[in-house]
Amino acid sequence: MEKLVIANKEFESRLFLGTGKFSSYDLMEKSILASASELVTVALKRVNLTEGENDTILSHLNHEHINLLPNTSGVRNAKEAVFAAELAREALETNWLKLEIHPDPKYLLPDPIETLKAAEELVKKGFIVLPYINADPVICKRLEDVGTAAVMPLGSPIGTNKGLETLAMLKIIIAQSNIPVVIDAGIGSPSHAAQAMEIGADAVLVNTAIAVSQNPVEMAEAFKLATIAGRMAYEAKLGKVNEKAEASSPLTQFLS
Amino acid sequence: MQIHLNSEPKKVEDSSTLEQIMQQFGFANKKGIAIALNEVVIPQKKWAETILNENDKLLIITAFQGG
């Protein structure tokens, strides 16, 4: 299979994982290892001054093949996103960034205007920007134009597990993008991930579907296999869709 | 003097450096944290030379679970 390249970095795996919602760090770590993912997101929060924090998330993500993708979750506009990005770069020593600006808590849909504004500024400041964005082909092209390293359009709202409800728009985004397209949010089952890969997405980002599964480690492996299967099918090229039947057995007259 | 550490009021010595404050609150050798002083990120190599003033606002963040 072809390797995925984002900002000159090669990835064997086309499955990215979020670290949210896992019931323990141990389960999170085992799931990430089972997924074979090489890029995982982390959020930022204020340190707890009173309790102290001995077990940190970072000690569970300390594997050579795992790269961190800090996100800007919690910010409401471009200004706050740039501030969060600078904190993330300092704390995690990476200039990779999942830019996400979704001020409305009900549907968590990205604000495209603030996202574009922040993306432009962050690219100028040297960040590798992967913006979470609506499945809107026009805004995806605008993000590409300002120099983002990828676009991450949503399949359906975060955490809904509804799959690729934006399928028609995702296909247009993939068809006209010159940068990798990572389908993020809403992927609820391995078949959704396989479908994303079959339509030509470069990668998928999955969190809730794995983290809240009854068995996150097995679900992580299922997503790994589905992502590989979908990509293999894409590279092998799927057959065309026909309106009428086409026999797959020879219609010879052995009954005379 | 008083400063605000993640919005909590804290008493510290006058003219403390950021490095001294971080030692005082147990963050001196922590990995994976970042600090902003009055909403400006201060890189770790500048902690020793950064002197705090009355009512300064410090924000200390770290990584956490998120998608």
Short mmCIF file of C-alpha atoms in Angstrom, two decimals:
data_model
loop_
_atom_site.label_atom_id
_atom_site.label_comp_id
_atom_site.label_asym_id
_atom_site.label_seq_id
_atom_site.Cartn_x
_atom_site.Cartn_y
_atom_site.Cartn_z
CA MET A 1 0.00 0.00 0.00
CA GLU A 2 1.05 3.55 -0.61
CA LYS A 3 2.36 5.42 2.38
CA LEU A 4 0.54 8.45 3.64
CA VAL A 5 2.61 11.64 3.64
CA ILE A 6 1.57 14.76 5.53
CA ALA A 7 3.95 17.71 5.65
CA ASN A 8 6.82 15.46 4.46
CA LYS A 9 6.21 12.98 7.25
CA GLU A 10 5.48 9.39 6.26
CA PHE A 11 2.85 7.31 8.02
CA GLU A 12 2.38 3.55 7.67
CA SER A 13 -1.04 3.76 9.29
CA ARG A 14 -3.95 5.74 7.89
CA LEU A 15 -5.86 5.54 11.16
CA PHE A 16 -5.47 8.44 13.60
CA LEU A 17 -6.87 8.16 17.10
CA GLY A 18 -8.32 10.56 19.61
CA THR A 19 -7.51 9.96 23.27
CA GLY A 20 -10.80 11.25 24.72
CA LYS A 21 -13.40 9.26 26.65
CA PHE A 22 -11.28 6.20 27.48
CA SER A 23 -12.11 5.03 30.98
CA SER A 24 -8.43 4.74 31.96
CA TYR A 25 -5.00 5.68 30.61
CA ASP A 26 -4.09 2.00 30.56
CA LEU A 27 -7.02 1.12 28.31
CA MET A 28 -6.27 4.13 26.13
CA GLU A 29 -2.65 3.06 25.69
CA LYS A 30 -3.54 -0.57 24.89
CA SER A 31 -6.17 0.57 22.38
CA ILE A 32 -3.77 2.93 20.64
CA LEU A 33 -1.16 0.17 20.40
CA ALA A 34 -3.78 -2.27 19.03
CA SER A 35 -4.82 0.30 16.42
CA ALA A 36 -1.19 0.72 15.20
CA SER A 37 -1.94 4.42 14.89
CA GLU A 38 1.03 6.73 14.61
CA LEU A 39 -0.78 10.02 15.23
CA VAL A 40 -2.96 10.63 18.28
CA THR A 41 -4.69 13.78 19.43
CA VAL A 42 -4.48 15.30 22.88
CA ALA A 43 -6.35 18.24 24.37
CA LEU A 44 -5.06 20.93 26.72
CA LYS A 45 -6.33 21.71 30.20
CA ARG A 46 -5.31 23.77 33.20
CA VAL A 47 -3.10 21.84 35.62
CA ASN A 48 -4.75 20.89 38.86
CA LEU A 49 -2.96 22.81 41.60
CA THR A 50 -4.43 20.98 44.58
CA GLU A 51 -4.47 17.28 43.72
CA GLY A 52 -1.16 16.98 41.96
CA GLU A 53 -0.95 14.74 38.92
CA ASN A 54 1.40 11.83 39.15
CA ASP A 55 0.06 9.72 36.31
CA THR A 56 0.07 11.87 33.20
CA ILE A 57 -1.35 11.05 29.81
CA LEU A 58 2.01 11.68 28.18
CA SER A 59 3.71 8.80 29.97
CA HIS A 60 1.17 6.50 28.29
CA LEU A 61 1.83 7.93 24.85
CA ASN A 62 5.59 7.63 25.08
CA HIS A 63 6.19 5.17 22.23
CA GLU A 64 8.60 5.78 19.41
CA HIS A 65 6.00 5.32 16.65
CA ILE A 66 3.38 7.57 18.27
CA ASN A 67 3.30 11.24 17.31
CA LEU A 68 1.19 13.76 19.14
CA LEU A 69 -1.37 16.02 17.54
CA PRO A 70 -2.49 18.58 20.12
CA ASN A 71 -5.90 20.10 19.50
CA THR A 72 -7.36 23.49 20.26
CA SER A 73 -10.63 22.18 21.65
CA GLY A 74 -12.33 24.66 23.95
CA VAL A 75 -11.42 27.79 22.03
CA ARG A 76 -14.19 29.97 20.63
CA ASN A 77 -12.43 32.07 18.01
CA ALA A 78 -9.25 32.50 15.99
CA LYS A 79 -7.47 34.59 18.63
CA GLU A 80 -7.97 31.95 21.32
CA ALA A 81 -6.96 29.22 18.87
CA VAL A 82 -3.62 30.90 18.17
CA PHE A 83 -3.01 31.26 21.91
CA ALA A 84 -3.87 27.59 22.51
CA ALA A 85 -1.60 26.57 19.63
CA GLU A 86 1.34 28.43 21.13
CA LEU A 87 0.73 26.79 24.52
CA ALA A 88 0.50 23.38 22.85
CA ARG A 89 3.75 23.89 20.94
CA GLU A 90 5.54 24.86 24.13
CA ALA A 91 4.10 22.04 26.24
CA LEU A 92 4.39 19.21 23.74
CA GLU A 93 7.35 20.32 21.64
CA THR A 94 5.58 19.83 18.34
CA ASN A 95 4.40 22.30 15.74
CA TRP A 96 1.69 19.90 14.56
CA LEU A 97 -1.78 21.10 15.43
CA LYS A 98 -5.35 19.96 15.07
CA LEU A 99 -7.11 23.28 14.69
CA GLU A 100 -10.66 23.03 15.94
CA ILE A 101 -12.95 25.96 16.67
CA HIS A 102 -16.49 24.93 17.53
CA PRO A 103 -18.17 27.45 19.81
CA ASP A 104 -21.60 25.78 19.82
CA PRO A 105 -21.67 22.92 22.34
CA LYS A 106 -24.84 21.28 20.99
CA TYR A 107 -23.54 20.14 17.61
CA LEU A 108 -19.85 21.07 17.96
CA LEU A 109 -19.77 22.21 14.35
CA PRO A 110 -16.66 24.11 13.28
CA ASP A 111 -16.81 27.87 12.74
CA PRO A 112 -15.41 28.09 9.20
CA ILE A 113 -14.68 31.82 9.28
CA GLU A 114 -12.66 31.72 12.51
CA THR A 115 -10.99 28.47 11.40
CA LEU A 116 -9.79 29.99 8.14
CA LYS A 117 -8.56 33.11 9.91
CA ALA A 118 -6.67 31.06 12.52
CA ALA A 119 -5.27 28.66 9.92
CA GLU A 120 -3.77 31.49 7.91
CA GLU A 121 -2.07 32.99 10.95
CA LEU A 122 -0.85 29.65 12.33
CA VAL A 123 0.68 28.61 9.00
CA LYS A 124 2.59 31.92 8.98
CA LYS A 125 3.82 31.15 12.51
CA GLY A 126 5.24 27.83 11.33
CA PHE A 127 2.59 25.40 12.52
CA ILE A 128 1.67 22.23 10.62
CA VAL A 129 -2.07 22.88 10.63
CA LEU A 130 -4.68 20.13 10.28
CA PRO A 131 -8.02 21.90 10.53
CA TYR A 132 -11.24 20.18 11.61
CA ILE A 133 -13.79 21.63 9.25
CA ASN A 134 -17.27 21.26 7.78
CA ALA A 135 -17.56 18.99 4.75
CA ASP A 136 -17.63 22.05 2.52
CA PRO A 137 -15.52 21.77 -0.64
CA VAL A 138 -15.15 25.56 -0.93
CA ILE A 139 -13.80 26.14 2.58
CA CYS A 140 -11.52 23.10 2.18
CA LYS A 141 -9.98 24.71 -0.92
CA ARG A 142 -9.61 28.00 0.93
CA LEU A 143 -7.77 26.22 3.75
CA GLU A 144 -5.50 24.53 1.22
CA ASP A 145 -4.80 27.94 -0.33
CA VAL A 146 -3.59 29.38 2.99
CA GLY A 147 -1.21 26.45 3.43
CA THR A 148 -2.75 23.90 5.77
CA ALA A 149 -1.02 20.50 5.71
CA ALA A 150 -4.30 18.60 5.34
CA VAL A 151 -8.03 19.15 5.73
CA MET A 152 -10.16 17.21 8.17
CA PRO A 153 -13.79 17.40 7.07
CA LEU A 154 -16.42 15.81 9.27
CA GLY A 155 -18.49 12.75 8.39
CA SER A 156 -21.16 13.74 10.89
CA PRO A 157 -21.09 15.69 14.18
CA ILE A 158 -18.48 14.70 16.80
CA GLY A 159 -19.39 11.66 18.85
CA THR A 160 -22.59 10.83 16.97
CA ASN A 161 -21.35 7.58 15.36
CA LYS A 162 -23.58 8.35 12.38
CA GLY A 163 -20.94 7.72 9.74
CA LEU A 164 -20.44 9.55 6.46
CA GLU A 165 -23.64 11.60 6.30
CA THR A 166 -21.75 14.18 4.27
CA LEU A 167 -20.73 11.59 1.67
CA ALA A 168 -21.54 13.58 -1.47
CA MET A 169 -19.53 16.60 -0.27
CA LEU A 170 -16.66 14.43 0.96
CA LYS A 171 -16.32 12.96 -2.54
CA ILE A 172 -16.03 16.45 -4.03
CA ILE A 173 -13.48 17.47 -1.40
CA ILE A 174 -11.38 14.38 -2.14
CA ALA A 175 -11.68 14.88 -5.90
CA GLN A 176 -10.36 18.42 -5.84
CA SER A 177 -7.92 18.42 -2.93
CA ASN A 178 -4.17 18.66 -3.46
CA ILE A 179 -3.49 17.99 0.23
CA PRO A 180 -4.41 14.93 2.29
CA VAL A 181 -8.06 14.60 3.31
CA VAL A 182 -8.58 13.10 6.76
CA ILE A 183 -12.20 12.30 7.56
CA ASP A 184 -12.74 13.26 11.16
CA ALA A 185 -15.76 12.97 13.43
CA GLY A 186 -18.83 10.79 13.26
CA ILE A 187 -17.07 7.60 12.17
CA GLY A 188 -18.94 5.11 14.32
CA SER A 189 -18.01 1.70 13.01
CA PRO A 190 -15.21 -0.03 11.13
CA SER A 191 -17.41 -0.15 8.02
CA HIS A 192 -17.61 3.66 8.08
CA ALA A 193 -13.81 3.81 8.19
CA ALA A 194 -13.56 1.31 5.33
CA GLN A 195 -16.07 3.36 3.32
CA ALA A 196 -14.04 6.51 3.92
CA MET A 197 -10.93 4.80 2.63
CA GLU A 198 -12.77 3.27 -0.36
CA ILE A 199 -13.90 6.71 -1.56
CA GLY A 200 -10.29 7.85 -1.46
CA ALA A 201 -9.85 9.60 1.87
CA ASP A 202 -6.18 9.66 2.85
CA ALA A 203 -6.85 8.84 6.50
CA VAL A 204 -9.54 8.74 9.18
CA LEU A 205 -9.56 10.05 12.73
CA VAL A 206 -11.56 7.95 15.19
CA ASN A 207 -12.16 8.42 18.89
CA THR A 208 -15.61 7.85 20.39
CA ALA A 209 -16.37 4.64 18.49
CA ILE A 210 -13.30 2.99 19.99
CA ALA A 211 -13.19 4.64 23.41
CA VAL A 212 -16.79 3.91 24.42
CA SER A 213 -16.93 0.42 22.94
CA GLN A 214 -17.46 -2.50 25.34
CA ASN A 215 -14.00 -3.67 24.32
CA PRO A 216 -11.91 -0.73 23.11
CA VAL A 217 -8.78 -2.80 22.42
CA GLU A 218 -10.59 -5.18 20.05
CA MET A 219 -12.51 -2.31 18.50
CA ALA A 220 -9.21 -0.51 17.87
CA GLU A 221 -7.90 -3.54 16.03
CA ALA A 222 -11.15 -3.82 14.06
CA PHE A 223 -10.71 -0.20 12.94
CA LYS A 224 -7.10 -0.92 12.01
CA LEU A 225 -8.15 -3.82 9.78
CA ALA A 226 -11.07 -1.90 8.25
CA THR A 227 -8.87 1.05 7.41
CA ILE A 228 -6.31 -1.22 5.75
CA ALA A 229 -9.05 -3.11 3.88
CA GLY A 230 -10.68 0.08 2.64
CA ARG A 231 -7.39 1.52 1.44
CA MET A 232 -6.41 -1.71 -0.30
CA ALA A 233 -9.77 -1.74 -2.09
CA TYR A 234 -9.28 1.88 -3.15
CA GLU A 235 -5.83 1.18 -4.55
CA ALA A 236 -7.03 -2.01 -6.27
CA LYS A 237 -9.88 0.06 -7.81
CA LEU A 238 -13.49 -0.90 -7.20
CA GLY A 239 -15.62 -2.22 -10.07
CA LYS A 240 -18.13 0.09 -11.70
CA VAL A 241 -21.72 0.21 -10.50
CA ASN A 242 -24.21 -1.12 -13.07
CA GLU A 243 -27.98 -0.78 -13.35
CA LYS A 244 -28.48 -4.25 -14.85
CA ALA A 245 -27.10 -7.63 -13.89
CA GLU A 246 -23.87 -8.81 -15.47
CA ALA A 247 -23.40 -12.57 -15.21
CA SER A 248 -20.41 -13.73 -13.28
CA SER A 249 -20.92 -17.35 -14.36
CA PRO A 250 -20.80 -18.35 -18.03
CA LEU A 251 -24.32 -18.61 -19.49
CA THR A 252 -23.50 -21.66 -21.62
CA GLN A 253 -26.14 -24.10 -22.61
CA PHE A 254 -25.14 -27.23 -20.73
CA LEU A 255 -28.82 -28.19 -20.47
CA SER A 256 -28.95 -27.88 -24.27
CA MET B 1 2.60 40.09 46.69
CA GLN B 2 -0.41 38.36 45.20
CA ILE B 3 -0.58 36.71 41.81
CA HIS B 4 -3.25 34.61 40.14
CA LEU B 5 -2.32 31.04 39.30
CA ASN B 6 -4.94 29.39 37.08
CA SER B 7 -7.38 31.97 38.47
CA GLU B 8 -6.59 31.14 42.12
CA PRO B 9 -5.05 33.92 44.23
CA LYS B 10 -1.60 32.94 45.58
CA LYS B 11 0.87 34.74 47.87
CA VAL B 12 4.44 34.81 46.58
CA GLU B 13 7.64 36.71 47.44
CA ASP B 14 7.96 40.14 45.84
CA SER B 15 9.97 40.16 42.61
CA SER B 16 9.90 36.39 42.30
CA THR B 17 11.03 34.97 38.99
CA LEU B 18 8.81 32.62 37.08
CA GLU B 19 11.31 29.85 37.79
CA GLN B 20 11.03 30.44 41.54
CA ILE B 21 7.24 30.39 41.34
CA MET B 22 7.32 27.14 39.44
CA GLN B 23 9.58 25.62 42.10
CA GLN B 24 7.33 26.90 44.85
CA PHE B 25 4.28 25.18 43.35
CA GLY B 26 6.04 21.98 42.34
CA PHE B 27 6.26 22.43 38.59
CA ALA B 28 10.00 23.02 38.28
CA ASN B 29 10.93 19.80 36.50
CA LYS B 30 7.57 18.86 35.06
CA LYS B 31 7.45 17.82 31.45
CA GLY B 32 4.54 18.55 29.16
CA ILE B 33 3.44 21.85 30.63
CA ALA B 34 3.33 25.37 29.25
CA ILE B 35 2.93 28.73 30.93
CA ALA B 36 1.38 31.96 29.83
CA LEU B 37 1.98 35.18 31.76
CA ASN B 38 -0.87 37.63 31.17
CA GLU B 39 -1.79 35.66 28.05
CA VAL B 40 1.72 35.60 26.58
CA VAL B 41 3.40 32.20 26.36
CA ILE B 42 6.77 32.18 28.16
CA PRO B 43 9.21 29.51 26.89
CA GLN B 44 10.92 27.48 29.61
CA LYS B 45 14.34 28.96 28.83
CA LYS B 46 13.01 32.39 29.81
CA TRP B 47 11.52 31.39 33.16
CA ALA B 48 14.66 32.39 35.09
CA GLU B 49 14.77 35.90 33.64
CA THR B 50 11.04 36.63 33.89
CA ILE B 51 10.18 38.66 36.99
CA LEU B 52 6.59 38.75 38.17
CA ASN B 53 4.58 41.73 39.30
CA GLU B 54 1.64 42.18 41.65
CA ASN B 55 -1.62 40.80 40.19
CA ASP B 56 0.07 38.99 37.31
CA LYS B 57 -2.02 36.23 35.84
CA LEU B 58 -0.31 32.89 35.25
CA LEU B 59 -1.89 30.11 33.26
CA ILE B 60 -0.31 26.66 33.48
CA ILE B 61 -1.62 24.02 31.08
CA THR B 62 -0.85 20.41 30.38
CA ALA B 63 -1.98 17.69 27.99
CA PHE B 64 -5.17 15.80 28.68
CA GLN B 65 -7.46 13.30 26.97
CA GLY B 66 -9.21 14.67 23.92
CA GLY B 67 -10.15 13.81 20.37
#
